[in-house]
C-alpha cells in the first residue's frame, strides 16, 4: 500500500508539477496551495472552485493538521506549546510576547544531534527531522492559540491601499526551538519557502530568523535558497571554550565561522545575529568579552550580538551569571566597536521556556 500524498508537504512549485502530471493546468496547483495555506481548509471537498474531476483525483490525498498536546502560559505571557506529531513524538514551540511583538520560536527536529553541553534537548540525541509541514504547522497552531485568546488575528486586509497586506497574530519567527535547522537543511528550507510564499501564508522573510550552531558549509546556500535572516549560536570567546561546550566547533571553528560571515551577501541594513548564552564562570568574564570583541572587529559592522543569561534547568551543570557581570560583558563588547549588543531578558522561567526543556518532561514515546 502506498502512503497517501500529503499535500501540505509540497511547495507551490511542487504542487503545480504534481497537478500537471495528473493532466491539469499548473495554475491549479496555485489554487490548491491557496486553499491550504491562505484559506486553511482541511479537506479537498472544501476546494469548491476545483473541477469535480480534479477533486476526485485528489480524494486520496491528505491535508493533515497538528494540535497542541499541552499549552502552558507563564506570568509574563510566554506560552509554551507542546505539539503532538502523528507518530506519537512531540516537539515544542514557544510564543514570546514583547511589547508590540509576538515571536514564535519554532522547532525543526525531534531532539538534536549537536550535543551542546548546556542544552537540555541535546540529551535526547536526534530522533528525527521534522517534515516541512510539521514545521509550518507550528506557526498555524500558535496563530490559533493567540486568536482564541483574543491576542491577535491573521487576516488579509481589504479596502483602499490595503491590497496584499496581512494583519498577523505573529510578528516574527525564530528557528531556535528543538533541533539544528541546517542539519535538517531540506526540511527547513522547504518550510521557509512555504511560509514566505505570497500566495499562501506570505510571512515576510525579513521577519524570519534561522539559528544555527554554525554548520558553516550550509549557511550561504541556505540563505540563498530562502532569503531569511541568520543567527549563529556562538557562546564562546575562543575555540578552547567553544570546543568544550559545542562539539560542532571541532569541525567548523571560529575562524571558519567568522570568515563565512564576512563573505555573506547582506542587504544594507541586514545583520547576522550572534547568540551568546552566558554561563557563569565559563564564558562571562570581562577578559573573555574583550577577547571576543577584538575577534569580532573585522565583522563588527555586519553583526549584532544577543547576550542570553543561561536559564538553568534541573540537572544542568551551569549557572546563570549575575546581572552585573552580564552588563560588564555588554559594555566591553560595545567598547570594542560592536555597535549592537542586546541582553535578552529571561522569559517564562516557571514554564521552562529555554528551548528544549518541556519536551523532555513529557518524553516522546
Ligand atoms: S543548543 Fe540547539 S543545536 Fe545545540 S544541542 Fe541544543 S538544540 Fe541542538
Short mmCIF file of C-alpha atoms and ligand atoms in Angstrom, two decimals:
data_model
loop_
_atom_site.label_atom_id
_atom_site.label_comp_id
_atom_site.label_asym_id
_atom_site.label_seq_id
_atom_site.Cartn_x
_atom_site.Cartn_y
_atom_site.Cartn_z
CA UNK A 1 0.00 0.00 0.00
CA UNK A 2 1.44 3.39 -0.95
CA UNK A 3 1.37 6.23 1.57
CA UNK A 4 -1.27 8.83 0.65
CA UNK A 5 0.21 12.05 -0.73
CA UNK A 6 0.47 14.76 1.93
CA UNK A 7 -0.44 17.97 0.09
CA UNK A 8 0.88 20.09 2.96
CA UNK A 9 4.40 18.83 2.36
CA UNK A 10 4.55 20.28 -1.13
CA UNK A 11 5.85 23.71 -2.01
CA UNK A 12 3.75 25.57 -4.57
CA UNK A 13 6.07 24.68 -7.47
CA UNK A 14 5.84 21.00 -6.47
CA UNK A 15 2.04 21.21 -6.31
CA UNK A 16 1.97 22.73 -9.78
CA UNK A 17 4.14 19.85 -11.07
CA UNK A 18 2.01 17.24 -9.28
CA UNK A 19 -1.21 18.56 -10.82
CA UNK A 20 0.39 18.88 -14.24
CA UNK A 21 1.28 15.20 -14.01
CA UNK A 22 -2.38 14.47 -13.33
CA UNK A 23 -3.21 16.25 -16.59
CA UNK A 24 -4.25 19.65 -15.23
CA UNK A 25 -3.03 23.15 -15.91
CA UNK A 26 -0.20 24.05 -13.46
CA UNK A 27 -2.17 27.05 -12.12
CA UNK A 28 -4.49 24.53 -10.47
CA UNK A 29 -1.55 23.85 -8.17
CA UNK A 30 -1.57 27.53 -7.16
CA UNK A 31 -5.28 27.24 -6.38
CA UNK A 32 -4.80 24.19 -4.18
CA UNK A 33 -1.86 25.91 -2.43
CA UNK A 34 -4.01 28.95 -1.66
CA UNK A 35 -6.84 26.79 -0.33
CA UNK A 36 -4.45 25.02 2.02
CA UNK A 37 -2.31 27.85 3.33
CA UNK A 38 -4.31 31.01 2.85
CA UNK A 39 -7.85 29.74 3.45
CA UNK A 40 -6.60 26.89 5.61
CA UNK A 41 -9.13 24.25 4.63
CA UNK A 42 -8.72 20.66 5.83
CA UNK A 43 -10.45 18.81 3.01
CA UNK A 44 -10.41 18.55 -0.76
CA UNK A 45 -14.23 18.88 -0.83
CA UNK A 46 -13.90 22.39 0.58
CA UNK A 47 -11.94 23.50 -2.53
CA UNK A 48 -15.11 24.43 -4.33
CA UNK A 49 -13.58 26.09 -7.38
CA UNK A 50 -11.76 22.92 -8.44
CA UNK A 51 -13.43 20.71 -11.03
CA UNK A 52 -15.16 17.62 -9.74
CA UNK A 53 -12.73 15.50 -11.79
CA UNK A 54 -9.72 17.06 -10.06
CA UNK A 55 -11.29 16.76 -6.62
CA UNK A 56 -11.93 13.08 -7.30
CA UNK A 57 -8.31 12.60 -8.38
CA UNK A 58 -7.11 14.22 -5.17
CA UNK A 59 -9.60 12.41 -2.96
CA UNK A 60 -6.95 10.07 -1.56
CA UNK A 61 -4.52 12.86 -0.67
CA UNK A 62 -4.07 14.12 2.90
CA UNK A 63 -4.28 17.64 4.33
CA UNK A 64 -3.29 16.81 7.89
CA UNK A 65 -3.38 19.14 10.85
CA UNK A 66 -1.45 19.12 14.14
CA UNK A 67 -2.77 20.09 17.55
CA UNK A 68 -1.07 21.10 20.80
CA UNK A 69 -0.96 18.37 23.46
CA UNK A 70 -0.30 20.95 26.16
CA UNK A 71 -0.31 24.74 26.44
CA UNK A 72 1.41 26.45 29.36
CA UNK A 73 1.33 30.17 29.95
CA UNK A 74 3.85 31.96 32.21
CA UNK A 75 3.07 35.12 34.13
CA UNK A 76 4.85 37.23 31.53
CA UNK A 77 2.64 35.75 28.78
CA UNK A 78 5.32 33.44 27.36
CA UNK A 79 3.39 30.43 26.10
CA UNK A 80 4.86 27.02 25.61
CA UNK A 81 3.12 24.73 23.14
CA UNK A 82 3.82 21.01 23.26
CA UNK A 83 2.86 19.66 19.87
CA UNK A 84 1.82 16.07 19.27
CA UNK A 85 3.11 14.65 15.99
CA UNK A 86 1.32 11.91 14.07
CA UNK A 87 3.87 9.25 15.06
CA UNK A 88 3.47 9.96 18.79
CA UNK A 89 6.63 12.07 19.04
CA UNK A 90 6.44 15.59 20.42
CA UNK A 91 8.12 18.92 19.81
CA UNK A 92 7.70 22.32 21.34
CA UNK A 93 7.19 25.88 20.20
CA UNK A 94 7.21 28.98 22.36
CA UNK A 95 5.23 32.18 21.83
CA UNK A 96 7.17 35.12 23.25
CA UNK A 97 5.18 38.36 23.57
CA UNK A 98 7.21 41.53 23.93
CA UNK A 99 5.57 44.98 23.65
CA UNK A 100 4.02 45.04 20.17
CA UNK A 101 5.84 41.90 19.02
CA UNK A 102 4.72 38.31 19.25
CA UNK A 103 7.56 36.00 18.26
CA UNK A 104 7.25 32.26 17.78
CA UNK A 105 10.25 30.03 18.49
CA UNK A 106 9.95 27.07 16.12
CA UNK A 107 11.45 23.54 16.26
CA UNK A 108 12.96 21.76 13.26
CA UNK A 109 13.86 18.32 14.65
CA UNK A 110 12.69 15.92 17.35
CA UNK A 111 15.75 16.02 19.60
CA UNK A 112 19.10 17.15 18.23
CA UNK A 113 22.42 15.61 17.21
CA UNK A 114 24.63 18.61 18.00
CA UNK A 115 25.32 17.73 21.66
CA UNK A 116 25.80 21.25 23.04
CA UNK A 117 26.55 20.67 26.70
CA UNK A 118 24.31 23.45 28.08
CA UNK A 119 21.20 22.29 26.20
CA UNK A 120 18.51 20.00 27.51
CA UNK A 121 17.35 18.94 24.05
CA UNK A 122 20.85 17.61 23.41
CA UNK A 123 20.35 14.86 25.97
CA UNK A 124 17.64 13.35 23.73
CA UNK A 125 20.00 12.86 20.79
CA UNK A 126 18.47 13.15 17.33
CA UNK A 127 15.23 11.22 16.98
CA UNK A 128 14.21 12.51 13.56
CA UNK A 129 14.00 15.55 11.28
CA UNK A 130 10.66 17.34 11.11
CA UNK A 131 8.97 17.35 7.72
CA UNK A 132 8.30 20.77 6.14
CA UNK A 133 4.59 20.73 7.02
CA UNK A 134 5.34 19.86 10.66
CA UNK A 135 7.48 22.99 10.88
CA UNK A 136 4.88 25.22 9.21
CA UNK A 137 2.03 23.78 11.33
CA UNK A 138 3.69 25.16 14.47
CA UNK A 139 3.02 28.64 13.11
CA UNK A 140 -0.64 27.89 12.38
CA UNK A 141 -1.14 26.36 15.83
CA UNK A 142 0.39 29.40 17.52
CA UNK A 143 -1.83 31.70 15.47
CA UNK A 144 -4.91 29.71 16.51
CA UNK A 145 -3.89 29.84 20.19
CA UNK A 146 -3.39 33.62 20.01
CA UNK A 147 -6.67 34.14 18.16
CA UNK A 148 -8.61 32.04 20.67
CA UNK A 149 -7.17 34.22 23.45
CA UNK A 150 -8.10 37.40 21.60
CA UNK A 151 -4.43 38.38 21.37
CA UNK A 152 -4.19 38.81 17.63
CA UNK A 153 -5.62 37.60 14.38
CA UNK A 154 -4.30 36.76 10.97
CA UNK A 155 -6.42 38.19 8.16
CA UNK A 156 -5.97 39.56 4.68
CA UNK A 157 -6.71 43.28 4.86
CA UNK A 158 -9.19 44.71 2.41
CA UNK A 159 -10.04 48.20 1.28
CA UNK A 160 -8.16 51.12 -0.24
CA UNK A 161 -4.39 50.82 -0.14
CA UNK A 162 -4.61 47.51 1.76
CA UNK A 163 -4.34 45.11 -1.18
CA UNK A 164 -1.96 42.27 -0.40
CA UNK A 165 -1.48 43.40 3.21
CA UNK A 166 -1.95 40.99 6.06
CA UNK A 167 -2.59 41.62 9.73
CA UNK A 168 -0.73 38.92 11.63
CA UNK A 169 -1.15 37.33 15.04
CA UNK A 170 2.59 36.55 15.00
CA UNK A 171 5.04 39.29 14.04
CA UNK A 172 8.31 37.29 13.97
CA UNK A 173 9.53 33.72 13.65
CA UNK A 174 12.79 32.42 15.07
CA UNK A 175 14.00 28.90 14.35
CA UNK A 176 15.62 28.36 17.73
CA UNK A 177 13.50 25.57 19.19
CA UNK A 178 14.43 21.91 19.31
CA UNK A 179 16.96 20.83 16.72
CA UNK A 180 19.61 22.32 14.45
CA UNK A 181 17.76 23.85 11.46
CA UNK A 182 20.63 23.47 8.99
CA UNK A 183 21.12 19.80 9.91
CA UNK A 184 17.56 19.46 8.56
CA UNK A 185 18.52 21.72 5.65
CA UNK A 186 15.99 20.40 3.10
CA UNK A 187 13.04 20.34 5.51
CA UNK A 188 13.74 23.75 7.00
CA UNK A 189 14.36 25.42 3.63
CA UNK A 190 11.12 23.96 2.22
CA UNK A 191 9.23 25.13 5.31
CA UNK A 192 10.66 28.65 4.87
CA UNK A 193 9.59 28.70 1.23
CA UNK A 194 6.06 27.56 2.15
CA UNK A 195 5.87 30.14 4.95
CA UNK A 196 7.06 33.03 2.78
CA UNK A 197 5.15 32.19 -0.41
CA UNK A 198 2.93 35.20 -1.08
CA UNK A 199 0.16 33.02 -2.42
CA UNK A 200 -0.05 31.28 0.94
CA UNK A 201 0.90 32.47 4.40
CA UNK A 202 3.16 35.16 2.96
CA UNK A 203 5.27 35.62 6.09
CA UNK A 204 7.87 38.31 5.30
CA UNK A 205 11.34 36.68 5.03
CA UNK A 206 12.92 39.64 6.81
CA UNK A 207 10.88 38.72 9.88
CA UNK A 208 12.18 35.15 9.97
CA UNK A 209 15.49 34.27 11.62
CA UNK A 210 17.03 30.82 11.38
CA UNK A 211 19.58 29.99 14.03
CA UNK A 212 22.45 27.58 13.55
CA UNK A 213 25.24 26.25 15.74
CA UNK A 214 27.47 27.09 12.81
CA UNK A 215 27.26 24.44 10.09
CA UNK A 216 29.38 26.81 8.05
CA UNK A 217 29.23 24.98 4.72
CA UNK A 218 25.42 25.14 4.67
CA UNK A 219 24.95 28.77 5.66
CA UNK A 220 25.39 30.51 2.33
CA UNK A 221 23.34 28.01 0.26
CA UNK A 222 20.56 28.06 2.84
CA UNK A 223 20.30 31.85 2.84
CA UNK A 224 20.39 31.94 -0.96
CA UNK A 225 17.51 29.43 -1.09
CA UNK A 226 15.31 31.15 1.46
CA UNK A 227 16.16 34.86 1.84
CA UNK A 228 15.65 34.75 5.62
CA UNK A 229 17.88 36.16 8.35
CA UNK A 230 20.67 34.26 10.04
CA UNK A 231 21.64 33.84 13.67
CA UNK A 232 24.68 31.87 14.84
CA UNK A 233 24.99 30.40 18.34
CA UNK A 234 28.49 31.48 19.22
CA UNK A 235 28.54 31.14 23.01
CA UNK A 236 32.30 31.36 23.44
CA UNK A 237 35.13 33.88 23.11
CA UNK A 238 37.61 31.36 21.73
CA UNK A 239 37.93 27.84 20.32
CA UNK A 240 39.05 26.41 23.67
CA UNK A 241 35.77 27.24 25.40
CA UNK A 242 33.68 26.59 22.30
CA UNK A 243 35.16 23.10 21.84
CA UNK A 244 34.23 22.42 25.44
CA UNK A 245 30.54 23.29 25.11
CA UNK A 246 29.80 22.90 21.38
CA UNK A 247 31.32 19.82 19.72
CA UNK A 248 30.46 21.25 16.27
CA UNK A 249 33.36 23.68 16.78
CA UNK A 250 35.82 20.86 16.14
CA UNK A 251 34.52 20.72 12.58
CA UNK A 252 33.81 24.42 11.95
CA UNK A 253 35.92 26.56 14.26
CA UNK A 254 35.51 30.25 14.98
CA UNK A 255 37.86 31.38 12.20
CA UNK A 256 35.82 29.41 9.66
CA UNK A 257 32.58 30.86 11.03
CA UNK A 258 33.78 34.45 11.05
CA UNK A 259 35.21 34.04 7.56
CA UNK A 260 31.84 32.68 6.37
CA UNK A 261 30.02 35.64 7.91
CA UNK A 262 32.45 38.13 6.37
CA UNK A 263 31.67 36.76 2.89
CA UNK A 264 27.87 36.65 3.10
CA UNK A 265 25.96 38.91 0.79
CA UNK A 266 23.82 41.02 3.08
CA UNK A 267 21.47 43.83 2.24
CA UNK A 268 22.46 47.28 3.50
CA UNK A 269 20.54 47.03 6.78
CA UNK A 270 20.78 43.29 7.28
CA UNK A 271 22.92 41.90 10.08
CA UNK A 272 23.87 38.44 11.23
CA UNK A 273 22.96 37.84 14.87
CA UNK A 274 25.46 36.16 17.15
CA UNK A 275 23.69 34.48 20.05
CA UNK A 276 25.82 34.19 23.16
CA UNK A 277 24.46 32.19 26.11
CA UNK A 278 26.29 33.47 29.20
CA UNK A 279 27.30 30.65 31.54
CA UNK A 280 28.53 31.83 34.93
CA UNK A 281 32.27 31.36 35.41
CA UNK A 282 32.78 29.75 32.00
CA UNK A 283 32.35 32.34 29.26
CA UNK A 284 31.15 35.51 31.01
CA UNK A 285 34.28 37.36 32.22
CA UNK A 286 35.28 40.85 31.09
CA UNK A 287 38.58 39.45 29.77
CA UNK A 288 36.67 37.00 27.61
CA UNK A 289 34.39 39.80 26.40
CA UNK A 290 37.48 41.78 25.39
CA UNK A 291 38.97 38.80 23.60
CA UNK A 292 35.67 38.24 21.77
CA UNK A 293 35.27 41.94 20.95
CA UNK A 294 38.76 42.00 19.42
CA UNK A 295 37.95 38.97 17.33
CA UNK A 296 34.69 40.48 16.09
CA UNK A 297 36.28 43.73 14.85
CA UNK A 298 36.53 42.60 11.18
CA UNK A 299 32.78 41.79 11.06
CA UNK A 300 31.56 44.39 13.59
CA UNK A 301 29.53 46.32 11.01
CA UNK A 302 27.61 43.28 9.79
CA UNK A 303 26.62 41.65 13.07
CA UNK A 304 24.67 42.19 16.24
CA UNK A 305 25.15 40.27 19.46
CA UNK A 306 22.38 38.90 21.67
CA UNK A 307 23.55 38.07 25.18
CA UNK A 308 21.35 35.44 26.82
CA UNK A 309 21.88 34.76 30.53
CA UNK A 310 21.62 30.96 30.92
CA UNK A 311 18.22 29.66 32.04
CA UNK A 312 19.18 26.87 34.48
CA UNK A 313 17.25 23.61 34.31
CA UNK A 314 17.24 20.57 36.55
CA UNK A 315 20.46 18.62 36.22
CA UNK A 316 22.26 21.45 34.40
CA UNK A 317 25.98 21.84 35.09
CA UNK A 318 25.85 25.62 34.60
CA UNK A 319 24.52 28.65 36.45
CA UNK A 320 23.06 31.96 35.37
CA UNK A 321 25.57 34.84 35.72
CA UNK A 322 24.92 37.91 37.88
CA UNK A 323 23.29 40.79 36.07
CA UNK A 324 26.32 42.99 36.84
CA UNK A 325 28.57 40.55 35.02
CA UNK A 326 26.19 40.50 32.07
CA UNK A 327 26.23 44.29 31.90
CA UNK A 328 30.04 44.40 32.14
CA UNK A 329 30.27 41.88 29.29
CA UNK A 330 27.96 44.02 27.18
CA UNK A 331 29.89 47.24 27.91
CA UNK A 332 33.16 45.60 26.93
CA UNK A 333 31.80 44.44 23.57
CA UNK A 334 30.50 47.95 22.90
CA UNK A 335 33.93 49.37 23.69
CA UNK A 336 35.42 47.10 21.05
CA UNK A 337 33.13 48.59 18.42
CA UNK A 338 30.36 46.01 18.27
CA UNK A 339 27.59 48.57 17.91
CA UNK A 340 24.57 46.44 18.60
CA UNK A 341 24.62 44.35 21.75
CA UNK A 342 21.32 43.36 23.36
CA UNK A 343 20.70 41.47 26.56
CA UNK A 344 17.76 39.13 26.26
CA UNK A 345 15.85 39.11 29.49
CA UNK A 346 14.89 35.69 30.86
CA UNK A 347 11.39 34.72 29.79
CA UNK A 348 8.86 32.27 31.13
CA UNK A 349 11.18 30.73 33.70
CA UNK A 350 8.37 28.98 35.51
CA UNK A 351 7.37 27.04 32.40
CA UNK A 352 10.94 26.20 31.43
CA UNK A 353 10.89 28.34 28.32
CA UNK A 354 14.52 27.90 27.41
CA UNK A 355 14.15 25.88 24.24
CA UNK A 356 14.34 22.12 24.61
CA UNK A 357 13.01 21.78 28.13
CA UNK A 358 9.30 20.94 28.09
CA UNK A 359 9.55 18.17 25.53
CA UNK A 360 11.82 16.24 27.84
CA UNK A 361 9.43 16.46 30.74
CA UNK A 362 6.91 14.57 28.68
CA UNK A 363 9.32 12.35 26.87
CA UNK A 364 8.28 11.19 23.40
CA UNK A 365 7.09 7.61 23.38
S1 LIG B 1 21.58 24.24 21.55
FE1 LIG B 1 20.45 23.88 19.63
S2 LIG B 1 21.98 22.87 18.32
FE2 LIG B 1 22.80 22.73 20.40
S3 LIG B 1 22.07 20.72 21.11
FE3 LIG B 1 20.54 22.26 21.73
S4 LIG B 1 19.00 22.23 20.13
FE4 LIG B 1 20.85 21.26 19.32
#
